Short mmCIF file of C-alpha atoms in Angstrom, two decimals:
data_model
loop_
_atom_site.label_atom_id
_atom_site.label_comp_id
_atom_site.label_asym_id
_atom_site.label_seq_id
_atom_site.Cartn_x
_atom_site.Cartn_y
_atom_site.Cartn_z
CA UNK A 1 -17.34 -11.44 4.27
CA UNK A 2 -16.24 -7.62 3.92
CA UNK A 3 -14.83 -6.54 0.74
CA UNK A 4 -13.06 -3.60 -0.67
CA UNK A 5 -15.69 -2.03 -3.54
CA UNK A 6 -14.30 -0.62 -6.88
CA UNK A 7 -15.97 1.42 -9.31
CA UNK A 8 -15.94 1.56 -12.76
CA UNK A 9 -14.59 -2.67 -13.22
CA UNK A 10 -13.82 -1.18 -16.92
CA UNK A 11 -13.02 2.00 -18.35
CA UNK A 12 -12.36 3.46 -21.80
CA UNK A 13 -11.43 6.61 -22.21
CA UNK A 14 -9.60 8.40 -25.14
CA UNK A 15 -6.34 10.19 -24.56
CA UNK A 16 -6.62 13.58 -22.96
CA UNK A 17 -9.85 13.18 -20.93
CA UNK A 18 -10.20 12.97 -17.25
CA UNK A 19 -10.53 9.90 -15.19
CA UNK A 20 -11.79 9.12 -11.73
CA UNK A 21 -11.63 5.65 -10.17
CA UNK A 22 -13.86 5.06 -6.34
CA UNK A 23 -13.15 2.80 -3.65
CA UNK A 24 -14.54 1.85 -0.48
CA UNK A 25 -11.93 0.04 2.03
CA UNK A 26 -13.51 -2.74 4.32
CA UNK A 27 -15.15 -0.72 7.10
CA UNK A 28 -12.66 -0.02 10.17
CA UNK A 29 -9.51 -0.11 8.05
CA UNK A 30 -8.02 3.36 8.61
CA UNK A 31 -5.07 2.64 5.98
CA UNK A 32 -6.18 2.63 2.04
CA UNK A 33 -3.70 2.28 -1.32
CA UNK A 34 -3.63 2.63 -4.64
CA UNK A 35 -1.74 0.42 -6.84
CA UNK A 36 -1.02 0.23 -10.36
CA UNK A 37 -0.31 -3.18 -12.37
CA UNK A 38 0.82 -3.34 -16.38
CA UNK A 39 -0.03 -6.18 -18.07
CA UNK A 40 2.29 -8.69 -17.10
CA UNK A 41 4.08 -6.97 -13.94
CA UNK A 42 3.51 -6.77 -10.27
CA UNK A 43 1.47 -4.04 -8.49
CA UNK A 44 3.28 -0.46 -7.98
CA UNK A 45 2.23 1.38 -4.94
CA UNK A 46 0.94 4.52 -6.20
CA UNK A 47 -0.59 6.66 -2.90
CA UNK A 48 -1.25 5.31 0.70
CA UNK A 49 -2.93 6.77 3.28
CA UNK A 50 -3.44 6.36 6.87
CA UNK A 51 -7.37 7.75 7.70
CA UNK A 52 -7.00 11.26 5.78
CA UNK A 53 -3.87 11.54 5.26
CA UNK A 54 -0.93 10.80 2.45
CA UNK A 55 1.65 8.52 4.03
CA UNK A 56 3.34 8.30 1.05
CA UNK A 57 3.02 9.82 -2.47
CA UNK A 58 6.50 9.31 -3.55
CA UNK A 59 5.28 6.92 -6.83
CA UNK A 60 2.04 8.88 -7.61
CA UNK A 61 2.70 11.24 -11.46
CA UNK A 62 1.73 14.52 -9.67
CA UNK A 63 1.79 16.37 -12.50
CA UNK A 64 -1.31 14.59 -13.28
CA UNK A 65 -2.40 12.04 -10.51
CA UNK A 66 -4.36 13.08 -7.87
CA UNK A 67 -5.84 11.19 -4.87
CA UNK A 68 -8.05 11.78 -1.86
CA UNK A 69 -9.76 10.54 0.83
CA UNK A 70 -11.47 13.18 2.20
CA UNK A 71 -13.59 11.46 5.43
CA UNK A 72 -10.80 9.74 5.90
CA UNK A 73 -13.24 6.43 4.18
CA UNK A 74 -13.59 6.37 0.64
CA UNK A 75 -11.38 7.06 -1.64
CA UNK A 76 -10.98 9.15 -5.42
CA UNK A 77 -7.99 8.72 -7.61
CA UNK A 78 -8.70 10.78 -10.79
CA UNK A 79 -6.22 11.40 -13.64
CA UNK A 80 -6.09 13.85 -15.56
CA UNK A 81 -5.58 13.91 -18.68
CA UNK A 82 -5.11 10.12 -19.64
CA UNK A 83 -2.13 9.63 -21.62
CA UNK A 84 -2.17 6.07 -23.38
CA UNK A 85 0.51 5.14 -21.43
CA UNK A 86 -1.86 5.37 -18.41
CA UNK A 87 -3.47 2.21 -19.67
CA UNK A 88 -3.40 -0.57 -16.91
CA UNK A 89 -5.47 -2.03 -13.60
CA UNK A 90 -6.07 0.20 -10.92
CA UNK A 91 -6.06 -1.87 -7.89
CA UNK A 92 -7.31 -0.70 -4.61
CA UNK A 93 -6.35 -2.24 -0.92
CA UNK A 94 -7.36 -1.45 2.55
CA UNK A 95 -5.36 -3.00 5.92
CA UNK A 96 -5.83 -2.22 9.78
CA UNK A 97 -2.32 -1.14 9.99
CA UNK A 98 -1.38 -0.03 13.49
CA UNK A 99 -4.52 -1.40 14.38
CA UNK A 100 -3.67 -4.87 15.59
CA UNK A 101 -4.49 -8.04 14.82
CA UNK A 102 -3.87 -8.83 11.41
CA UNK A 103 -2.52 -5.67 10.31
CA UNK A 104 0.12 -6.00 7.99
CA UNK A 105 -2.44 -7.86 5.43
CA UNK A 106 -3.74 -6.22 2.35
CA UNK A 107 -6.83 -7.05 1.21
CA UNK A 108 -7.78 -5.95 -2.87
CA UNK A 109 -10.40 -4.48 -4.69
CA UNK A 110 -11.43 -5.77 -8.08
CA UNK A 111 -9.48 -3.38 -9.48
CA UNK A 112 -10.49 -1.07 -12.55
CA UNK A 113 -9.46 -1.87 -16.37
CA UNK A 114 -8.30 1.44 -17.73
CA UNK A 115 -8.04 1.26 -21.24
CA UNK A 116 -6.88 4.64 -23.16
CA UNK A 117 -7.60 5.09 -26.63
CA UNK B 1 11.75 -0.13 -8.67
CA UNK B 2 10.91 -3.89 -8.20
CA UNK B 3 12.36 -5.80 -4.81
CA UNK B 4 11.24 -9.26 -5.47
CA UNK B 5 12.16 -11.21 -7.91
CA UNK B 6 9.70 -14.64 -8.77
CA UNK B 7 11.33 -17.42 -10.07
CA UNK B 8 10.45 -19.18 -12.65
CA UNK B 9 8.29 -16.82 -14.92
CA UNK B 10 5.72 -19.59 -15.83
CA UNK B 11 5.41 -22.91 -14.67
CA UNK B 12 2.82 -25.44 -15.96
CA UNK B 13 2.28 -28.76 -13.99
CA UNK B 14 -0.31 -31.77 -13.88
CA UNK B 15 -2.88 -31.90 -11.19
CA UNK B 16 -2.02 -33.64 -7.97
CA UNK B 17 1.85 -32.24 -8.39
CA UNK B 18 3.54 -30.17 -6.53
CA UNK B 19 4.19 -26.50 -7.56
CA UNK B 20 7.47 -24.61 -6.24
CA UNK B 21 7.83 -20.76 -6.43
CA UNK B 22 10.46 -18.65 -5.56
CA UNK B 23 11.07 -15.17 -4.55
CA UNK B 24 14.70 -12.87 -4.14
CA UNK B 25 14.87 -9.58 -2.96
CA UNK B 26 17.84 -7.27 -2.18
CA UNK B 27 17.11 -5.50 1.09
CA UNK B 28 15.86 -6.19 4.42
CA UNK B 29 12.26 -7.23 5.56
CA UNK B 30 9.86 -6.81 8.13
CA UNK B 31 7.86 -9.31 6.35
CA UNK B 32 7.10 -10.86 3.13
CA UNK B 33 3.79 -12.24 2.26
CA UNK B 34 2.56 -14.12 -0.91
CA UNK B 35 -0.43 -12.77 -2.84
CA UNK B 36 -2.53 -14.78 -5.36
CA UNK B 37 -4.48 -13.08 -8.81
CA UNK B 38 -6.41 -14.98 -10.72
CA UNK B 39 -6.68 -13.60 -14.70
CA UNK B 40 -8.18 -9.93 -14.40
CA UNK B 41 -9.37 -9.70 -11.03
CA UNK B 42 -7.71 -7.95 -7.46
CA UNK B 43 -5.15 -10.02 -5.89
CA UNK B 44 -5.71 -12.34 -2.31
CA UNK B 45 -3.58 -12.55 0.50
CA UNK B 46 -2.15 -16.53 1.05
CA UNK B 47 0.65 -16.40 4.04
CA UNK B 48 2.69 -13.50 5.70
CA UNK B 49 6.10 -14.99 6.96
CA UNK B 50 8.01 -12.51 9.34
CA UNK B 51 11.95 -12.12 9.03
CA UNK B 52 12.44 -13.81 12.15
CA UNK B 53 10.93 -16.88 11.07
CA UNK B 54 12.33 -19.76 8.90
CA UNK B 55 8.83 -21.66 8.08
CA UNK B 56 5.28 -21.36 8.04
CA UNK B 57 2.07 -23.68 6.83
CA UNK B 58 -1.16 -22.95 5.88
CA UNK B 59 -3.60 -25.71 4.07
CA UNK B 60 -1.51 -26.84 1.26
CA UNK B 61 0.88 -23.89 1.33
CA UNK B 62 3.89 -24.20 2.74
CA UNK B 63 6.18 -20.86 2.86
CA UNK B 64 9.78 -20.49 3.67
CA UNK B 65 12.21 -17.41 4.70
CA UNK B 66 15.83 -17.61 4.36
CA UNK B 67 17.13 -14.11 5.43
CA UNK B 68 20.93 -15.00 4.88
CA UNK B 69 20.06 -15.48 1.29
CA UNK B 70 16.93 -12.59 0.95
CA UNK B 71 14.86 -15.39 -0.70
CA UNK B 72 11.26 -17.38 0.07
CA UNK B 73 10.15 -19.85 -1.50
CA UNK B 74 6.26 -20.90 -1.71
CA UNK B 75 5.02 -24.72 -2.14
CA UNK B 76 1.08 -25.83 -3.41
CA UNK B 77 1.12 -29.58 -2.25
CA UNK B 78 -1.18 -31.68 -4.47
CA UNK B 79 -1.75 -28.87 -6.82
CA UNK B 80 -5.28 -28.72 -8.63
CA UNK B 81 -6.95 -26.76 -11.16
CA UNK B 82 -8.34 -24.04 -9.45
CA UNK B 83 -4.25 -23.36 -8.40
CA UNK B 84 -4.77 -21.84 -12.06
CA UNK B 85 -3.23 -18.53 -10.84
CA UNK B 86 -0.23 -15.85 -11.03
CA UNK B 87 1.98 -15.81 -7.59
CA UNK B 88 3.29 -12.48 -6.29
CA UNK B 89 5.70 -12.32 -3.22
CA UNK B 90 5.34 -9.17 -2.31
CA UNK B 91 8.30 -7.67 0.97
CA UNK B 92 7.38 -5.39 3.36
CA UNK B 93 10.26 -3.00 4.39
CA UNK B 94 8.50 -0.67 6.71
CA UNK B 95 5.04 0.86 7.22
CA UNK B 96 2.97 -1.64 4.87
CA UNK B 97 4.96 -0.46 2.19
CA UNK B 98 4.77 -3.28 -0.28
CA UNK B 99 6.61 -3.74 -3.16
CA UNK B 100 5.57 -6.80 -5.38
CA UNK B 101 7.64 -8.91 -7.87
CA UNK B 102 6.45 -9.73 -11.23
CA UNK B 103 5.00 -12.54 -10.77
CA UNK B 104 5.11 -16.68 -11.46
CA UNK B 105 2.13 -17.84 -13.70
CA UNK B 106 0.98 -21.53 -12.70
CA UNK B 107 -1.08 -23.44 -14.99
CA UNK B 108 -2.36 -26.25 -13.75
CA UNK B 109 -3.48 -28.94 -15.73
CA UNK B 110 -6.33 -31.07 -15.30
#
C-alpha cells in the first residue's frame, strides 16, 4: 500500500541551527501539506500546495519557515534558526484533491520529532 | 485558531464497550472527517461525512452530522484494545483546508 515517506523520524537540534524536514507524497497526489502538532493539540496546517505551487501559506512563521516543492513531488520544509519553541511533530500529508475519487482524504506521514535544545 | 472542539478530553473504557466521541465547531462545512493517531506516529483517515448527510457507517464506526447544531459525533462499537488511540475530527471549510480539534484520548482496557 502507498505511503507518504518522512525523513529524519527524530531530530535534535540546539537552538539557533537550521533544520530541514523531506517528504515524499504517495505518487499521483498533486496536493502536499505540512502540519504542525504540540504535544497534546491537534495538527495546524502550516503550508499546502497544489503540484508546485503555495495554496496557502497564511500559518507558515515566514520570518523563518520556508517550504518548497520544487518538481512539484517532494517536498523541503527547513527552519531556520530553531527557536525552542519550534519543538513539536512535523507531520506531512498528501491528497488527490481536484483529482477525483477520494479526494478530500489526507493521508500522513510518520511525521518528524523535532526536539530543540 | 482551532474549529473543532472534541469532547470529552480522555475517556477510558473496558473492552467490548462502546466508546462515544464528540466534535463542535463554529462555522460551516464542506465536510468533516475523523482522523485516528496512535502515540507518536502520523495520523489515519477513519470516515469523511459530508454536510449534507446526517449518518454514515464504516466497520465498527459509526459517524454522525448534525449541521443545525455544528456537531458530529463518532461511535467504536465493541471497542478493543488496539482502539488504544487519540480521535481528531478534523472540518473541512473549503479547498482541503483542514483544521483539527485537540483531540479525545481513548484508552481501552483489556
Amino acid at each position: 500500500e502507498a505511503e507518504v515517506a518522512q525523513s529524519p523520524r527524530y531530530k535534535i537540534t540546539e537552538k539557533s541551527q537550521a533544520v530541514a524536514f523531506w517528504c515524499d507524497p504517495i505518487s499521483g497526489h498533486a496536493t502536499l501539506y505540512w502540519y504542525r502538532q504540540i504535544l497534546g493539540q491537534g495538527p495546524e496546517l502550516l503550508v499546502q500546495f497544489q503540484d508546485e505551487s503555495v495554496v496557502d501559506d497564511s500559518q507558515l512563521p515566514k520570518d523563518r519557515f520556508s517550504a518548497e516543492r520544487l518538481k512539484g513531488v517532494d517536498s523541503t520544509l527547513k527552519i531556520q534558526p530553531a527557536e525552542l519553541g519550534d519543538s513539536a511533530m512535523y507531520l506531512c500529508a498528501s491528497s488527490s484533491l481536484g483529482q477525483g475519487f477520494d479526494q478530500e482524504t489526507q493521508y500522513f506521514g510518520p511525521g518528524t520529532r523535532l526536539l530543540v535544545l | 485558531s482551532q474549529q473543532g472542539e472534541e469532547d470529552p478530553q480522555a475517556l477510558s473504557i473496558q473492552e467490548g464497550e462502546n466508546a462515544t466521541m464528540n466534535c463542535s465547531y463554529k462555522t460551516s462545512i464542506n465536510n468533516l472527517q475523523w482522523y485516528r493517531q496512535n502515540s507518536g506516529r502520523g495520523l489515519v483517515h477513519l470516515i469523511l461525512i459530508r454536510s449534507n448527510e446526517r449518518e454514515k457507517h464504516s466497520g465498527r464506526l459509526r459517524v454522525t452530522l448534525d449541521t443545525s447544531k455544528k456537531s458530529s459525533s463518532l461511535l467504536i462499537t465493541a471497542s478493543r484494545a488496539a482502539d488504544t488511540a487519540s480521535y481528531f475530527c478534523a472540518t473541512d471549510l473549503s479547498q482541503g483546508n483542514l483544521i483539527f480539534g485537540k483531540g479525545t484520548k481513548l484508552s481501552v482496557k483489556p
